[in-house]
């Protein structure tokens, strides 16, 4: 009878939740992991699905299959809608309630349009498989329509792609669209030549990749401009519509805009009435516990955890994974009557890729750019993919794409009207 063992409930099977579940797999506890999706998603490669380089199944794996070997773990497909802290129960969309002795909230983040939610319909972001396939459809349909469009102004607007946000996702997305629209498709289309398309990357700050050292930001800018991307630094987007983007008063006709500018934490703070920062992230204590909640921890993108300099740690996968492992250790310590330990982030560095043969890497003292950085970026991303099959498939796809410029996942799904 396992019912008497401590019940650990994890909400979210992203990087943080999955790391916690794996760290608890041999512990004498009963783990329940709840996610509103049936798959764990490797978000760093979503932009490759959005630009038809990879298929959705290459970067996602069923949570149930990943955790099948963990005998102490059960997986629930459901959406958490609230938490009853007095009864120590998680409330689910299906109406059920799941009791816990310890609760780990790892529900991640979503897009933020900084109060302009009306832009979401015209400038989708990429956060889920559905988002990425919707963007892929938008980009590929624009190219198809441009092929037959006779009105020159409309054709220019169809072939203009605006990416909003100059962080790693925006840079990766703009580079990949430039390669798709300028190189990969020009062989298959009759009227689209490499110079017909225009890709604009808008960043509100003074440089791209603000989290990197300034020298690498400058190298990234040069590399992306070499791919034909127009970079607009200090550009404030003032309007986004179905057929245009306005940057600081300049009206740019464009049918495709993509949002890579901001994130908002999941509503976990609201479920608890907990104190949060401007991005809605729960301000957690050093041991990752939610202040005032003895049995509840929050990790990853939905939590704000101060780093050694007092500033919040970045919303990246390594933070979520390390916190997942740490929270598991703290829970086991508490259950054994030992004190919890504060979390210390081990920062191994930052990586961002720019198209198919350049990247920037900041490993502290070691800073790399260009082809070598790109090769390391590929190795790192293949290494961290979940599942042997994904590693093989993604590795082979990249070799094939690199040699041929082909985009194997160029599928437009759904009705085209
Ligand atoms: C496009 C993109 C590119 C990125 N690139 C990089 C990169 O190159 N390197 C890097 O380090 N980081 C990158 N990141 C950031 C990284 O993916 C996140 O920091 C990381 O995923 C955070 O992990 P998490 O566990 O907190 O949340 P997530 O991995 O987002 O997981 C949250 C999980 O919670 C589930 N969930 C949410 N709400 C509920 C609910 N109410 N009920 C049940 N389940 C729920 C979701 O379905 C999801 O499975 C990128 C992010 C994006 C979107």
PDB file of C-alpha atoms in Angstrom, residues 106 136 138 184 279 324 328 406:
ATOM      1  CA  UNK A 106       6.411  24.540 -12.524  1.00  0.00           C
ATOM      2  CA  UNK A 136       4.762  27.994 -40.148  1.00  0.00           C
ATOM      3  CA  UNK A 138       1.383  31.878 -41.999  1.00  0.00           C
ATOM      4  CA  UNK A 184      15.429  27.524 -49.452  1.00  0.00           C
ATOM      5  CA  UNK A 279       5.972  39.655 -15.074  1.00  0.00           C
ATOM      6  CA  UNK A 324      13.785  21.051 -10.361  1.00  0.00           C
ATOM      7  CA  UNK A 328      13.405  17.514  -5.031  1.00  0.00           C
ATOM      8  CA  UNK A 406      16.011  21.884 -47.953  1.00  0.00           C
TER       9      UNK A 406
END
